[in-house]
């Protein structure tokens, strides 16, 4: 059975000129649990503002975590240990931004290919529906006095369109669906729309191609194969980037997280014009050692 640990409350007061040193000392003690402050400005205290480095650290942390997500870097991915001084030096020399540019270039390529493949699959599906209609693709549009409506229907509109001066092409297929193409005078457009709407009409976008739907499908298949092959290559690039940058990104995530936490400490403590006050809990058996460590590292704090 585990028992609650006995805690001691400590108050640390110091001059603002030593705030960064105090924050480092608090973290190095590894035993302090801050008490978030609510202060009254009338008493001369307010909550502070993040340290100057905090916004940049927060921005970089978001970039790092975005890259980790895109590359598939999780806590289960094994990485090497990086010395603290080394990772700090790399971060300060804009390595996060340099790696981001490299990663984003490949991720953008992958996203573009995925979108292209989605579009090609949609085009192929539409072409399959149009393949049984004996009309070349360029003939569905480009007229001034007539219009066309092409799509699937749940009911046959043939009899309902008998009274309209139009040309109707149909293909009824249990597997593909029921496809109709209607060509009529512009002045009859509303009538045709109403009839088709009553038959469960759903429009099919006609690809901007020439020739038959069957020949356009061959072209779409070739483009789809090429895009899929290119996507495989890009996914391999992403795997290589994961191996190349996983240690740097994991170490950066850890270091930047600490920097952000440190940078936001002033928002959690009381501040006056010249001083700061930290209210915290420490394990009772470590209170004296924590006090001694802080006093040894931060001149002007007591």
PDB file of C-alpha atoms in Angstrom:
ATOM      1  CA  UNK A   1       0.000   0.000   0.000  1.00  0.00           C
ATOM      2  CA  UNK A   2       1.456   3.374  -1.005  1.00  0.00           C
ATOM      3  CA  UNK A   3       1.114   6.314   1.345  1.00  0.00           C
ATOM      4  CA  UNK A   4       0.932  10.005   0.359  1.00  0.00           C
ATOM      5  CA  UNK A   5       4.297  11.713   0.526  1.00  0.00           C
ATOM      6  CA  UNK A   6       4.758  14.410   3.138  1.00  0.00           C
ATOM      7  CA  UNK A   7       5.186  17.818   1.476  1.00  0.00           C
ATOM      8  CA  UNK A   8       6.578  21.143   2.621  1.00  0.00           C
ATOM      9  CA  UNK A   9       5.528  24.515   1.271  1.00  0.00           C
ATOM     10  CA  UNK A  10       8.250  26.930   0.228  1.00  0.00           C
ATOM     11  CA  UNK A  11       8.216  30.531  -0.946  1.00  0.00           C
ATOM     12  CA  UNK A  12      11.011  31.852  -3.152  1.00  0.00           C
ATOM     13  CA  UNK A  13      11.421  35.599  -3.577  1.00  0.00           C
ATOM     14  CA  UNK A  14      13.900  37.154  -5.951  1.00  0.00           C
ATOM     15  CA  UNK A  15      14.720  40.117  -8.135  1.00  0.00           C
ATOM     16  CA  UNK A  16      13.529  40.015 -11.738  1.00  0.00           C
ATOM     17  CA  UNK A  17      17.094  40.349 -12.979  1.00  0.00           C
ATOM     18  CA  UNK A  18      17.649  36.806 -11.701  1.00  0.00           C
ATOM     19  CA  UNK A  19      14.398  35.297 -12.957  1.00  0.00           C
ATOM     20  CA  UNK A  20      15.954  33.162 -15.708  1.00  0.00           C
ATOM     21  CA  UNK A  21      18.530  31.801 -13.252  1.00  0.00           C
ATOM     22  CA  UNK A  22      15.755  31.036 -10.779  1.00  0.00           C
ATOM     23  CA  UNK A  23      13.721  29.211 -13.423  1.00  0.00           C
ATOM     24  CA  UNK A  24      16.743  27.072 -14.347  1.00  0.00           C
ATOM     25  CA  UNK A  25      17.334  26.321 -10.662  1.00  0.00           C
ATOM     26  CA  UNK A  26      13.702  25.315 -10.178  1.00  0.00           C
ATOM     27  CA  UNK A  27      13.960  22.841 -13.038  1.00  0.00           C
ATOM     28  CA  UNK A  28      17.304  21.440 -11.982  1.00  0.00           C
ATOM     29  CA  UNK A  29      15.854  20.711  -8.512  1.00  0.00           C
ATOM     30  CA  UNK A  30      13.347  18.307 -10.148  1.00  0.00           C
ATOM     31  CA  UNK A  31      11.196  18.224  -7.024  1.00  0.00           C
ATOM     32  CA  UNK A  32       9.162  21.447  -7.080  1.00  0.00           C
ATOM     33  CA  UNK A  33       5.417  21.551  -7.738  1.00  0.00           C
ATOM     34  CA  UNK A  34       4.361  25.123  -8.499  1.00  0.00           C
ATOM     35  CA  UNK A  35       1.205  26.561  -7.013  1.00  0.00           C
ATOM     36  CA  UNK A  36      -0.490  28.643  -9.701  1.00  0.00           C
ATOM     37  CA  UNK A  37      -1.075  32.147  -8.417  1.00  0.00           C
ATOM     38  CA  UNK A  38      -4.120  34.382  -8.530  1.00  0.00           C
ATOM     39  CA  UNK A  39      -2.967  37.870  -7.623  1.00  0.00           C
ATOM     40  CA  UNK A  40      -4.508  41.238  -6.862  1.00  0.00           C
ATOM     41  CA  UNK A  41      -3.037  44.194  -8.735  1.00  0.00           C
ATOM     42  CA  UNK A  42      -4.033  46.428  -5.822  1.00  0.00           C
ATOM     43  CA  UNK A  43      -1.491  44.577  -3.681  1.00  0.00           C
ATOM     44  CA  UNK A  44       1.264  45.444  -6.118  1.00  0.00           C
ATOM     45  CA  UNK A  45       1.476  42.022  -7.760  1.00  0.00           C
ATOM     46  CA  UNK A  46       0.332  40.754 -11.140  1.00  0.00           C
ATOM     47  CA  UNK A  47       0.896  37.609 -13.124  1.00  0.00           C
ATOM     48  CA  UNK A  48       3.963  37.887 -15.308  1.00  0.00           C
ATOM     49  CA  UNK A  49       4.404  37.431 -19.038  1.00  0.00           C
ATOM     50  CA  UNK A  50       6.179  34.586 -20.821  1.00  0.00           C
ATOM     51  CA  UNK A  51       9.935  34.896 -21.152  1.00  0.00           C
ATOM     52  CA  UNK A  52      11.069  36.407 -24.491  1.00  0.00           C
ATOM     53  CA  UNK A  53      12.222  33.051 -25.823  1.00  0.00           C
ATOM     54  CA  UNK A  54       8.895  31.282 -25.128  1.00  0.00           C
ATOM     55  CA  UNK A  55       6.930  32.287 -28.288  1.00  0.00           C
ATOM     56  CA  UNK A  56       9.721  31.155 -30.631  1.00  0.00           C
ATOM     57  CA  UNK A  57      10.152  27.915 -28.692  1.00  0.00           C
ATOM     58  CA  UNK A  58       6.396  27.295 -28.864  1.00  0.00           C
ATOM     59  CA  UNK A  59       6.365  27.962 -32.622  1.00  0.00           C
ATOM     60  CA  UNK A  60       9.260  25.556 -33.160  1.00  0.00           C
ATOM     61  CA  UNK A  61       7.636  22.913 -30.971  1.00  0.00           C
ATOM     62  CA  UNK A  62       4.503  23.023 -33.150  1.00  0.00           C
ATOM     63  CA  UNK A  63       6.667  22.591 -36.261  1.00  0.00           C
ATOM     64  CA  UNK A  64       8.543  19.655 -34.727  1.00  0.00           C
ATOM     65  CA  UNK A  65       5.359  17.870 -33.663  1.00  0.00           C
ATOM     66  CA  UNK A  66       3.814  18.429 -37.073  1.00  0.00           C
ATOM     67  CA  UNK A  67       6.861  16.825 -38.688  1.00  0.00           C
ATOM     68  CA  UNK A  68       6.784  13.942 -36.211  1.00  0.00           C
ATOM     69  CA  UNK A  69       3.150  13.305 -37.100  1.00  0.00           C
ATOM     70  CA  UNK A  70       3.771  13.456 -40.851  1.00  0.00           C
ATOM     71  CA  UNK A  71       6.796  11.136 -40.635  1.00  0.00           C
ATOM     72  CA  UNK A  72       5.140   8.727 -38.215  1.00  0.00           C
ATOM     73  CA  UNK A  73       7.534   9.346 -35.328  1.00  0.00           C
ATOM     74  CA  UNK A  74       5.913   8.113 -32.105  1.00  0.00           C
ATOM     75  CA  UNK A  75       7.153   7.257 -28.650  1.00  0.00           C
ATOM     76  CA  UNK A  76       7.740   3.677 -29.792  1.00  0.00           C
ATOM     77  CA  UNK A  77      10.295   4.752 -32.422  1.00  0.00           C
ATOM     78  CA  UNK A  78      13.817   4.116 -31.165  1.00  0.00           C
ATOM     79  CA  UNK A  79      16.136   7.132 -31.233  1.00  0.00           C
ATOM     80  CA  UNK A  80      19.653   7.905 -30.073  1.00  0.00           C
ATOM     81  CA  UNK A  81      20.560  10.044 -27.070  1.00  0.00           C
ATOM     82  CA  UNK A  82      21.640  13.599 -27.950  1.00  0.00           C
ATOM     83  CA  UNK A  83      23.659  15.729 -25.511  1.00  0.00           C
ATOM     84  CA  UNK A  84      21.666  18.710 -24.237  1.00  0.00           C
ATOM     85  CA  UNK A  85      24.267  21.237 -25.394  1.00  0.00           C
ATOM     86  CA  UNK A  86      24.248  19.727 -28.893  1.00  0.00           C
ATOM     87  CA  UNK A  87      20.482  19.844 -29.377  1.00  0.00           C
ATOM     88  CA  UNK A  88      20.312  23.375 -27.986  1.00  0.00           C
ATOM     89  CA  UNK A  89      22.986  24.451 -30.458  1.00  0.00           C
ATOM     90  CA  UNK A  90      21.159  22.853 -33.381  1.00  0.00           C
ATOM     91  CA  UNK A  91      17.845  24.437 -32.413  1.00  0.00           C
ATOM     92  CA  UNK A  92      19.381  27.890 -32.035  1.00  0.00           C
ATOM     93  CA  UNK A  93      21.060  27.572 -35.440  1.00  0.00           C
ATOM     94  CA  UNK A  94      17.679  27.166 -37.194  1.00  0.00           C
ATOM     95  CA  UNK A  95      17.975  23.413 -37.754  1.00  0.00           C
ATOM     96  CA  UNK A  96      14.250  23.019 -37.069  1.00  0.00           C
ATOM     97  CA  UNK A  97      13.431  25.328 -39.957  1.00  0.00           C
ATOM     98  CA  UNK A  98      15.953  23.633 -42.259  1.00  0.00           C
ATOM     99  CA  UNK A  99      14.552  20.177 -41.536  1.00  0.00           C
ATOM    100  CA  UNK A 100      11.005  21.529 -41.895  1.00  0.00           C
ATOM    101  CA  UNK A 101      11.750  22.780 -45.399  1.00  0.00           C
ATOM    102  CA  UNK A 102      13.157  19.386 -46.394  1.00  0.00           C
ATOM    103  CA  UNK A 103      10.284  17.411 -44.859  1.00  0.00           C
ATOM    104  CA  UNK A 104       7.518  19.690 -46.128  1.00  0.00           C
ATOM    105  CA  UNK A 105       8.859  19.469 -49.679  1.00  0.00           C
ATOM    106  CA  UNK A 106       8.349  15.701 -49.686  1.00  0.00           C
ATOM    107  CA  UNK A 107       5.077  15.801 -47.732  1.00  0.00           C
ATOM    108  CA  UNK A 108       3.641  18.358 -50.182  1.00  0.00           C
ATOM    109  CA  UNK A 109       4.630  16.046 -53.030  1.00  0.00           C
ATOM    110  CA  UNK A 110       2.869  13.146 -51.317  1.00  0.00           C
ATOM    111  CA  UNK A 111      -0.271  15.201 -50.675  1.00  0.00           C
ATOM    112  CA  UNK A 112      -0.372  16.415 -54.279  1.00  0.00           C
ATOM    113  CA  UNK A 113      -0.070  12.845 -55.543  1.00  0.00           C
ATOM    114  CA  UNK A 114      -2.782  11.592 -53.205  1.00  0.00           C
ATOM    115  CA  UNK A 115      -5.086  14.339 -54.444  1.00  0.00           C
ATOM    116  CA  UNK A 116      -4.209  13.546 -58.065  1.00  0.00           C
ATOM    117  CA  UNK A 117      -4.925   9.838 -57.519  1.00  0.00           C
ATOM    118  CA  UNK A 118      -8.265  10.676 -55.906  1.00  0.00           C
ATOM    119  CA  UNK A 119      -9.171  12.885 -58.859  1.00  0.00           C
ATOM    120  CA  UNK A 120      -8.121  10.249 -61.390  1.00  0.00           C
ATOM    121  CA  UNK A 121     -10.156   7.560 -59.634  1.00  0.00           C
ATOM    122  CA  UNK A 122     -13.194   9.852 -59.692  1.00  0.00           C
ATOM    123  CA  UNK A 123     -12.609  10.611 -63.384  1.00  0.00           C
ATOM    124  CA  UNK A 124     -12.236   6.918 -64.164  1.00  0.00           C
ATOM    125  CA  UNK A 125     -15.486   6.140 -62.364  1.00  0.00           C
ATOM    126  CA  UNK A 126     -17.317   8.815 -64.372  1.00  0.00           C
ATOM    127  CA  UNK A 127     -15.806   7.574 -67.607  1.00  0.00           C
ATOM    128  CA  UNK A 128     -16.955   4.039 -66.818  1.00  0.00           C
ATOM    129  CA  UNK A 129     -20.512   5.373 -66.495  1.00  0.00           C
ATOM    130  CA  UNK A 130     -20.208   7.315 -69.762  1.00  0.00           C
ATOM    131  CA  UNK A 131     -18.566   4.501 -71.713  1.00  0.00           C
ATOM    132  CA  UNK A 132     -21.913   2.998 -72.766  1.00  0.00           C
ATOM    133  CA  UNK A 133     -23.211   6.304 -74.138  1.00  0.00           C
ATOM    134  CA  UNK A 134     -22.188   6.544 -77.847  1.00  0.00           C
ATOM    135  CA  UNK A 135     -21.057  10.174 -77.722  1.00  0.00           C
ATOM    136  CA  UNK A 136     -17.517  11.575 -77.847  1.00  0.00           C
ATOM    137  CA  UNK A 137     -16.659  13.611 -74.781  1.00  0.00           C
ATOM    138  CA  UNK A 138     -16.140  16.905 -76.597  1.00  0.00           C
ATOM    139  CA  UNK A 139     -19.719  16.743 -77.925  1.00  0.00           C
ATOM    140  CA  UNK A 140     -21.313  17.155 -74.512  1.00  0.00           C
ATOM    141  CA  UNK A 141     -20.620  20.909 -74.453  1.00  0.00           C
ATOM    142  CA  UNK A 142     -19.787  23.933 -76.580  1.00  0.00           C
ATOM    143  CA  UNK A 143     -23.258  24.763 -77.906  1.00  0.00           C
ATOM    144  CA  UNK A 144     -25.144  28.081 -77.843  1.00  0.00           C
ATOM    145  CA  UNK A 145     -28.767  27.161 -78.520  1.00  0.00           C
ATOM    146  CA  UNK A 146     -28.842  23.753 -76.857  1.00  0.00           C
ATOM    147  CA  UNK A 147     -27.667  22.364 -73.531  1.00  0.00           C
ATOM    148  CA  UNK A 148     -26.858  18.906 -72.219  1.00  0.00           C
ATOM    149  CA  UNK A 149     -27.537  17.145 -68.929  1.00  0.00           C
ATOM    150  CA  UNK A 150     -25.627  13.962 -68.139  1.00  0.00           C
ATOM    151  CA  UNK A 151     -26.008  11.795 -65.052  1.00  0.00           C
ATOM    152  CA  UNK A 152     -27.492   8.797 -63.309  1.00  0.00           C
ATOM    153  CA  UNK A 153     -31.199   8.262 -62.604  1.00  0.00           C
ATOM    154  CA  UNK A 154     -33.232   5.945 -60.418  1.00  0.00           C
ATOM    155  CA  UNK A 155     -36.145   5.881 -62.876  1.00  0.00           C
ATOM    156  CA  UNK A 156     -36.346   5.882 -66.679  1.00  0.00           C
ATOM    157  CA  UNK A 157     -37.220   9.447 -67.873  1.00  0.00           C
ATOM    158  CA  UNK A 158     -37.949   8.409 -71.483  1.00  0.00           C
ATOM    159  CA  UNK A 159     -41.734   8.614 -71.361  1.00  0.00           C
ATOM    160  CA  UNK A 160     -41.715  11.831 -69.314  1.00  0.00           C
ATOM    161  CA  UNK A 161     -39.491  13.487 -71.930  1.00  0.00           C
ATOM    162  CA  UNK A 162     -41.669  12.482 -74.921  1.00  0.00           C
ATOM    163  CA  UNK A 163     -43.308  15.914 -74.957  1.00  0.00           C
ATOM    164  CA  UNK A 164     -39.965  17.743 -75.025  1.00  0.00           C
ATOM    165  CA  UNK A 165     -38.041  18.329 -78.241  1.00  0.00           C
ATOM    166  CA  UNK A 166     -34.826  16.616 -77.167  1.00  0.00           C
ATOM    167  CA  UNK A 167     -32.318  13.914 -77.982  1.00  0.00           C
ATOM    168  CA  UNK A 168     -32.073  11.262 -75.260  1.00  0.00           C
ATOM    169  CA  UNK A 169     -29.329   8.645 -74.841  1.00  0.00           C
ATOM    170  CA  UNK A 170     -29.643   6.004 -72.122  1.00  0.00           C
ATOM    171  CA  UNK A 171     -27.696   3.098 -70.672  1.00  0.00           C
ATOM    172  CA  UNK A 172     -29.379   0.928 -68.042  1.00  0.00           C
ATOM    173  CA  UNK A 173     -26.988  -1.396 -66.258  1.00  0.00           C
ATOM    174  CA  UNK A 174     -27.563  -3.114 -62.888  1.00  0.00           C
ATOM    175  CA  UNK A 175     -23.853  -3.030 -62.007  1.00  0.00           C
ATOM    176  CA  UNK A 176     -22.842   0.392 -63.365  1.00  0.00           C
ATOM    177  CA  UNK A 177     -26.112   2.205 -62.817  1.00  0.00           C
ATOM    178  CA  UNK A 178     -28.656   3.940 -65.044  1.00  0.00           C
ATOM    179  CA  UNK A 179     -27.055   6.705 -67.127  1.00  0.00           C
ATOM    180  CA  UNK A 180     -28.837   9.277 -69.289  1.00  0.00           C
ATOM    181  CA  UNK A 181     -27.649  12.092 -71.536  1.00  0.00           C
ATOM    182  CA  UNK A 182     -30.197  14.667 -72.634  1.00  0.00           C
ATOM    183  CA  UNK A 183     -29.674  17.321 -75.317  1.00  0.00           C
ATOM    184  CA  UNK A 184     -32.415  19.947 -75.615  1.00  0.00           C
ATOM    185  CA  UNK A 185     -33.101  23.562 -76.535  1.00  0.00           C
ATOM    186  CA  UNK A 186     -32.071  26.168 -73.976  1.00  0.00           C
ATOM    187  CA  UNK A 187     -35.662  27.360 -73.613  1.00  0.00           C
ATOM    188  CA  UNK A 188     -36.672  23.869 -72.434  1.00  0.00           C
ATOM    189  CA  UNK A 189     -33.990  23.634 -69.780  1.00  0.00           C
ATOM    190  CA  UNK A 190     -36.285  24.135 -66.780  1.00  0.00           C
ATOM    191  CA  UNK A 191     -38.723  21.505 -68.059  1.00  0.00           C
ATOM    192  CA  UNK A 192     -35.954  18.955 -68.585  1.00  0.00           C
ATOM    193  CA  UNK A 193     -34.473  19.705 -65.159  1.00  0.00           C
ATOM    194  CA  UNK A 194     -37.840  19.137 -63.488  1.00  0.00           C
ATOM    195  CA  UNK A 195     -38.374  15.841 -65.295  1.00  0.00           C
ATOM    196  CA  UNK A 196     -34.922  14.524 -64.449  1.00  0.00           C
ATOM    197  CA  UNK A 197     -35.208  15.691 -60.862  1.00  0.00           C
ATOM    198  CA  UNK A 198     -38.359  13.636 -60.532  1.00  0.00           C
ATOM    199  CA  UNK A 199     -36.427  10.610 -61.778  1.00  0.00           C
ATOM    200  CA  UNK A 200     -33.705  10.840 -59.114  1.00  0.00           C
ATOM    201  CA  UNK A 201     -31.152  12.534 -61.353  1.00  0.00           C
ATOM    202  CA  UNK A 202     -27.553  12.950 -60.133  1.00  0.00           C
ATOM    203  CA  UNK A 203     -25.153  14.790 -62.455  1.00  0.00           C
ATOM    204  CA  UNK A 204     -21.977  13.214 -63.777  1.00  0.00           C
ATOM    205  CA  UNK A 205     -19.124  15.682 -64.470  1.00  0.00           C
ATOM    206  CA  UNK A 206     -17.912  15.125 -68.029  1.00  0.00           C
ATOM    207  CA  UNK A 207     -14.084  15.205 -68.231  1.00  0.00           C
ATOM    208  CA  UNK A 208     -12.579  17.862 -70.489  1.00  0.00           C
ATOM    209  CA  UNK A 209     -11.270  15.311 -72.986  1.00  0.00           C
ATOM    210  CA  UNK A 210     -11.814  14.450 -76.636  1.00  0.00           C
ATOM    211  CA  UNK A 211     -12.730  11.169 -78.225  1.00  0.00           C
ATOM    212  CA  UNK A 212     -14.639   8.327 -76.651  1.00  0.00           C
ATOM    213  CA  UNK A 213     -14.993   7.657 -72.951  1.00  0.00           C
ATOM    214  CA  UNK A 214     -13.280   4.295 -73.476  1.00  0.00           C
ATOM    215  CA  UNK A 215     -10.135   5.912 -74.921  1.00  0.00           C
ATOM    216  CA  UNK A 216     -10.122   8.498 -72.144  1.00  0.00           C
ATOM    217  CA  UNK A 217     -10.288   5.635 -69.619  1.00  0.00           C
ATOM    218  CA  UNK A 218      -7.130   4.136 -71.098  1.00  0.00           C
ATOM    219  CA  UNK A 219      -5.391   7.485 -70.663  1.00  0.00           C
ATOM    220  CA  UNK A 220      -6.699   7.845 -67.079  1.00  0.00           C
ATOM    221  CA  UNK A 221      -5.498   4.341 -66.229  1.00  0.00           C
ATOM    222  CA  UNK A 222      -2.013   5.154 -67.505  1.00  0.00           C
ATOM    223  CA  UNK A 223      -1.898   8.377 -65.487  1.00  0.00           C
ATOM    224  CA  UNK A 224      -3.178   6.542 -62.423  1.00  0.00           C
ATOM    225  CA  UNK A 225      -0.468   3.902 -62.704  1.00  0.00           C
ATOM    226  CA  UNK A 226       2.230   6.563 -63.112  1.00  0.00           C
ATOM    227  CA  UNK A 227       0.937   8.552 -60.131  1.00  0.00           C
ATOM    228  CA  UNK A 228       0.734   5.426 -57.962  1.00  0.00           C
ATOM    229  CA  UNK A 229       4.305   4.452 -58.853  1.00  0.00           C
ATOM    230  CA  UNK A 230       5.508   7.955 -58.051  1.00  0.00           C
ATOM    231  CA  UNK A 231       3.651   7.841 -54.740  1.00  0.00           C
ATOM    232  CA  UNK A 232       5.497   4.643 -53.823  1.00  0.00           C
ATOM    233  CA  UNK A 233       8.788   6.429 -54.451  1.00  0.00           C
ATOM    234  CA  UNK A 234       7.717   9.422 -52.360  1.00  0.00           C
ATOM    235  CA  UNK A 235       6.622   7.147 -49.499  1.00  0.00           C
ATOM    236  CA  UNK A 236      10.087   5.608 -49.616  1.00  0.00           C
ATOM    237  CA  UNK A 237      11.568   9.112 -49.386  1.00  0.00           C
ATOM    238  CA  UNK A 238       9.426   9.717 -46.300  1.00  0.00           C
ATOM    239  CA  UNK A 239      10.760   6.530 -44.686  1.00  0.00           C
ATOM    240  CA  UNK A 240      14.294   7.731 -45.369  1.00  0.00           C
ATOM    241  CA  UNK A 241      13.513  11.123 -43.833  1.00  0.00           C
ATOM    242  CA  UNK A 242      12.140   9.395 -40.744  1.00  0.00           C
ATOM    243  CA  UNK A 243      15.411   7.533 -40.256  1.00  0.00           C
ATOM    244  CA  UNK A 244      17.454  10.625 -41.052  1.00  0.00           C
ATOM    245  CA  UNK A 245      15.703  13.040 -38.691  1.00  0.00           C
ATOM    246  CA  UNK A 246      13.975  10.929 -36.014  1.00  0.00           C
ATOM    247  CA  UNK A 247      16.682  11.469 -33.380  1.00  0.00           C
ATOM    248  CA  UNK A 248      16.883  15.215 -33.983  1.00  0.00           C
ATOM    249  CA  UNK A 249      13.111  15.651 -33.925  1.00  0.00           C
ATOM    250  CA  UNK A 250      12.598  13.554 -30.793  1.00  0.00           C
ATOM    251  CA  UNK A 251      15.366  15.419 -28.970  1.00  0.00           C
ATOM    252  CA  UNK A 252      14.039  18.776 -30.191  1.00  0.00           C
ATOM    253  CA  UNK A 253      10.543  17.880 -29.003  1.00  0.00           C
ATOM    254  CA  UNK A 254      11.874  17.152 -25.519  1.00  0.00           C
ATOM    255  CA  UNK A 255      14.096  20.241 -25.312  1.00  0.00           C
ATOM    256  CA  UNK A 256      11.523  22.645 -26.766  1.00  0.00           C
ATOM    257  CA  UNK A 257       8.822  21.277 -24.461  1.00  0.00           C
ATOM    258  CA  UNK A 258      11.031  22.126 -21.503  1.00  0.00           C
ATOM    259  CA  UNK A 259      11.802  25.552 -22.931  1.00  0.00           C
ATOM    260  CA  UNK A 260       8.086  26.304 -23.352  1.00  0.00           C
ATOM    261  CA  UNK A 261       7.322  25.154 -19.822  1.00  0.00           C
ATOM    262  CA  UNK A 262      10.157  27.254 -18.431  1.00  0.00           C
ATOM    263  CA  UNK A 263       9.137  30.236 -20.499  1.00  0.00           C
ATOM    264  CA  UNK A 264       5.592  30.126 -19.151  1.00  0.00           C
ATOM    265  CA  UNK A 265       6.547  29.960 -15.470  1.00  0.00           C
ATOM    266  CA  UNK A 266       6.266  33.786 -15.039  1.00  0.00           C
ATOM    267  CA  UNK A 267       2.578  33.498 -16.010  1.00  0.00           C
ATOM    268  CA  UNK A 268       2.077  31.143 -13.052  1.00  0.00           C
ATOM    269  CA  UNK A 269       3.820  33.200 -10.368  1.00  0.00           C
ATOM    270  CA  UNK A 270       3.347  36.612  -8.733  1.00  0.00           C
ATOM    271  CA  UNK A 271       5.327  39.536 -10.133  1.00  0.00           C
ATOM    272  CA  UNK A 272       5.851  43.081  -8.925  1.00  0.00           C
ATOM    273  CA  UNK A 273       7.778  45.814 -10.684  1.00  0.00           C
ATOM    274  CA  UNK A 274      11.146  44.533  -9.452  1.00  0.00           C
ATOM    275  CA  UNK A 275      10.552  41.124  -7.856  1.00  0.00           C
ATOM    276  CA  UNK A 276       8.936  37.748  -8.350  1.00  0.00           C
ATOM    277  CA  UNK A 277       7.449  35.320  -5.844  1.00  0.00           C
ATOM    278  CA  UNK A 278       7.290  31.554  -6.317  1.00  0.00           C
ATOM    279  CA  UNK A 279       4.913  29.549  -4.139  1.00  0.00           C
ATOM    280  CA  UNK A 280       5.460  25.802  -4.350  1.00  0.00           C
ATOM    281  CA  UNK A 281       5.394  22.401  -2.702  1.00  0.00           C
ATOM    282  CA  UNK A 282       8.427  20.128  -2.332  1.00  0.00           C
ATOM    283  CA  UNK A 283       8.754  16.704  -0.713  1.00  0.00           C
ATOM    284  CA  UNK A 284       9.501  17.323   2.971  1.00  0.00           C
ATOM    285  CA  UNK A 285      12.596  15.141   2.901  1.00  0.00           C
ATOM    286  CA  UNK A 286      14.023  17.258   0.053  1.00  0.00           C
ATOM    287  CA  UNK A 287      13.084  20.718   1.297  1.00  0.00           C
ATOM    288  CA  UNK A 288      16.485  21.590   2.728  1.00  0.00           C
ATOM    289  CA  UNK A 289      18.443  20.244  -0.229  1.00  0.00           C
ATOM    290  CA  UNK A 290      16.187  22.114  -2.667  1.00  0.00           C
ATOM    291  CA  UNK A 291      16.608  25.319  -0.649  1.00  0.00           C
ATOM    292  CA  UNK A 292      20.383  24.906  -0.589  1.00  0.00           C
ATOM    293  CA  UNK A 293      20.533  24.175  -4.334  1.00  0.00           C
ATOM    294  CA  UNK A 294      18.486  27.207  -5.279  1.00  0.00           C
ATOM    295  CA  UNK A 295      20.421  29.521  -2.968  1.00  0.00           C
ATOM    296  CA  UNK A 296      23.720  28.249  -4.374  1.00  0.00           C
ATOM    297  CA  UNK A 297      22.665  28.837  -7.980  1.00  0.00           C
ATOM    298  CA  UNK A 298      20.745  32.099  -7.765  1.00  0.00           C
ATOM    299  CA  UNK A 299      22.339  35.115  -6.172  1.00  0.00           C
ATOM    300  CA  UNK A 300      19.806  37.649  -4.942  1.00  0.00           C
ATOM    301  CA  UNK A 301      17.051  35.078  -4.392  1.00  0.00           C
ATOM    302  CA  UNK A 302      16.082  34.124  -0.859  1.00  0.00           C
TER     303      UNK A 302
END
